[in-house]
């Protein structure tokens, strides 16, 4: 089941899920110092709340058997695309088909809102995520390096999924 995060309690749940997920996923690809910085900057309760209240983001919580399994955050863009800013599952829920379920949900959202594609960035060393994106029809369209402050950068691929309306 996927539901919109539409209250403070939901936003707090997302921030609570983010901390262990991000450290588990990214430690080894980037330093733990950078992971902590990124969680605070992009996934703390205050960051998520600001994204929702001031930047047009929408967050969704995915659950399995009445347990929160993960989340995603999206932002519609002025060019007719949907930016998939975050999509994460707790370790114990990976491989259960929830990523494909979230992709189908977001694809249907794009169709209903007249958006033509979903795009995202993924760390160049995140082989598991890259494989999941490719399996679900996303394709690598370019690479980019982004300065995120405090001497840290994100070295990513940009993936896109075209949506037929």
Coordinates of C-alpha atoms in Angstrom, one line a residue:
X1 CA 0.0 0.0 0.0
X2 CA 1.2 3.5 -0.8
X3 CA -0.2 6.5 1.0
X4 CA 0.5 10.2 0.9
X5 CA 2.4 11.6 3.8
X6 CA 0.0 14.4 4.7
X7 CA 0.7 15.2 8.4
X8 CA 3.6 16.0 10.7
X9 CA 3.6 12.5 12.1
X10 CA 4.1 11.0 8.6
X11 CA 6.9 13.5 7.9
X12 CA 8.6 12.5 11.2
X13 CA 8.3 8.8 10.2
X14 CA 10.0 9.5 7.0
X15 CA 12.9 11.3 8.7
X16 CA 13.2 8.4 11.2
X17 CA 13.3 5.8 8.4
X18 CA 15.9 7.9 6.4
X19 CA 18.7 7.9 9.0
X20 CA 19.3 4.1 9.2
X21 CA 18.5 3.5 5.5
X22 CA 20.9 6.2 4.2
X23 CA 23.7 5.0 6.5
X24 CA 23.2 1.4 5.4
X25 CA 23.0 2.2 1.7
X26 CA 25.6 4.9 1.3
X27 CA 28.4 4.0 3.8
X28 CA 31.2 2.7 1.6
X29 CA 30.2 4.8 -1.4
X30 CA 30.8 8.0 0.4
X31 CA 32.1 8.9 3.9
X32 CA 29.9 8.5 6.9
X33 CA 30.5 12.2 7.5
X34 CA 28.9 13.0 4.1
X35 CA 26.0 10.6 4.8
X36 CA 25.3 12.3 8.1
X37 CA 25.5 15.7 6.4
X38 CA 23.2 14.7 3.6
X39 CA 20.6 13.1 6.0
X40 CA 20.6 16.4 8.0
X41 CA 20.4 18.6 4.8
X42 CA 17.9 16.5 2.8
X43 CA 16.1 14.1 5.1
X44 CA 15.8 15.5 8.5
X45 CA 12.3 16.3 9.7
X46 CA 12.9 20.0 9.2
X47 CA 14.3 19.5 5.7
X48 CA 11.4 17.3 4.7
X49 CA 8.8 19.7 6.1
X50 CA 10.5 22.6 4.3
X51 CA 10.4 20.7 1.0
X52 CA 6.7 20.0 1.4
X53 CA 5.7 23.4 2.7
X54 CA 7.9 25.6 0.5
X55 CA 9.1 23.7 -2.6
X56 CA 6.2 21.6 -3.9
X57 CA 7.4 18.2 -2.8
X58 CA 5.1 15.3 -2.0
X59 CA 6.1 12.4 0.1
X60 CA 4.6 8.9 0.1
X61 CA 5.0 6.0 2.5
X62 CA 4.9 2.5 1.2
X63 CA 3.9 -0.3 3.6
X64 CA 3.7 -4.0 3.6
X65 CA 1.6 -6.0 6.0
X66 CA 0.7 -2.8 7.9
X67 CA 4.4 -2.0 8.5
X68 CA 6.2 1.1 7.0
X69 CA 8.6 -0.3 4.5
X70 CA 10.0 2.8 2.9
X71 CA 9.2 6.1 1.2
X72 CA 9.6 8.3 -1.8
X73 CA 9.6 12.0 -2.4
X74 CA 8.7 13.7 -5.6
X75 CA 8.5 17.3 -7.0
X76 CA 6.7 18.2 -10.2
X77 CA 8.8 20.3 -12.5
X78 CA 7.8 23.2 -14.8
X79 CA 9.1 21.2 -17.9
X80 CA 6.4 18.6 -17.6
X81 CA 8.5 16.0 -15.7
X82 CA 8.4 14.6 -12.2
X83 CA 11.6 14.7 -10.2
X84 CA 12.0 11.6 -8.1
X85 CA 14.1 13.1 -5.3
X86 CA 14.1 10.1 -3.0
X87 CA 13.0 6.5 -3.1
X88 CA 14.2 4.2 -0.4
X89 CA 13.2 0.9 1.2
X90 CA 14.2 -0.6 4.5
X91 CA 16.7 -3.4 3.9
X92 CA 14.2 -6.2 5.1
X93 CA 11.7 -5.1 2.4
X94 CA 13.9 -5.0 -0.6
X95 CA 13.2 -7.7 -3.2
X96 CA 9.5 -7.8 -2.3
X97 CA 8.3 -5.9 -5.5
X98 CA 7.7 -2.7 -3.6
X99 CA 10.1 -0.7 -5.9
X100 CA 8.1 -1.8 -8.9
X101 CA 4.9 -0.9 -7.1
X102 CA 6.2 2.6 -6.3
X103 CA 7.3 3.0 -10.0
X104 CA 3.8 2.0 -11.2
X105 CA 2.2 4.4 -8.7
X106 CA 4.4 7.3 -9.8
X107 CA 3.9 6.5 -13.5
X108 CA 0.1 6.6 -13.0
X109 CA 0.5 9.9 -11.1
X110 CA 2.4 11.3 -14.1
X111 CA -0.4 10.1 -16.5
X112 CA -3.1 11.7 -14.4
X113 CA -1.2 15.0 -14.1
X114 CA -0.1 15.1 -17.7
X115 CA 3.6 14.7 -16.9
X116 CA 5.8 13.0 -19.6
X117 CA 8.7 11.6 -17.6
X118 CA 10.2 10.7 -14.2
X119 CA 13.8 11.6 -13.6
X120 CA 16.2 11.1 -10.7
X121 CA 19.9 11.1 -9.7
X122 CA 21.7 8.0 -8.5
X123 CA 25.2 7.6 -7.0
X124 CA 27.5 6.2 -9.7
X125 CA 28.6 3.5 -7.3
X126 CA 25.1 2.4 -6.2
X127 CA 25.0 -0.8 -8.4
X128 CA 21.9 -2.2 -6.6
X129 CA 19.8 0.9 -7.2
X130 CA 21.1 1.3 -10.8
X131 CA 20.0 -2.4 -11.5
X132 CA 16.6 -1.7 -9.9
X133 CA 16.1 1.4 -12.0
X134 CA 17.1 -0.4 -15.2
X135 CA 14.9 -3.4 -14.5
X136 CA 11.9 -1.0 -14.1
X137 CA 12.5 0.8 -17.4
X138 CA 14.6 3.8 -16.4
X139 CA 17.5 4.6 -18.6
X140 CA 20.8 6.5 -17.9
X141 CA 20.7 9.8 -19.8
X142 CA 23.8 11.6 -18.5
X143 CA 26.1 12.1 -15.5
X144 CA 26.5 15.1 -13.3
X145 CA 28.5 16.2 -10.3
X146 CA 26.8 18.6 -7.8
X147 CA 28.4 20.6 -5.1
X148 CA 26.2 20.2 -1.9
X149 CA 28.3 22.3 0.4
X150 CA 30.9 21.7 3.1
X151 CA 33.3 20.3 0.5
X152 CA 31.0 17.5 -0.4
X153 CA 29.8 16.6 -3.9
X154 CA 27.3 14.1 -5.3
X155 CA 28.7 12.2 -8.3
X156 CA 25.6 10.8 -10.0
X157 CA 24.0 9.5 -13.1
X158 CA 20.7 11.0 -14.2
X159 CA 18.1 8.3 -15.0
X160 CA 14.8 8.9 -16.8
X161 CA 11.6 6.9 -17.3
X162 CA 9.4 8.1 -20.2
X163 CA 5.7 8.0 -19.4
X164 CA 3.2 7.5 -22.2
X165 CA 0.0 9.5 -21.7

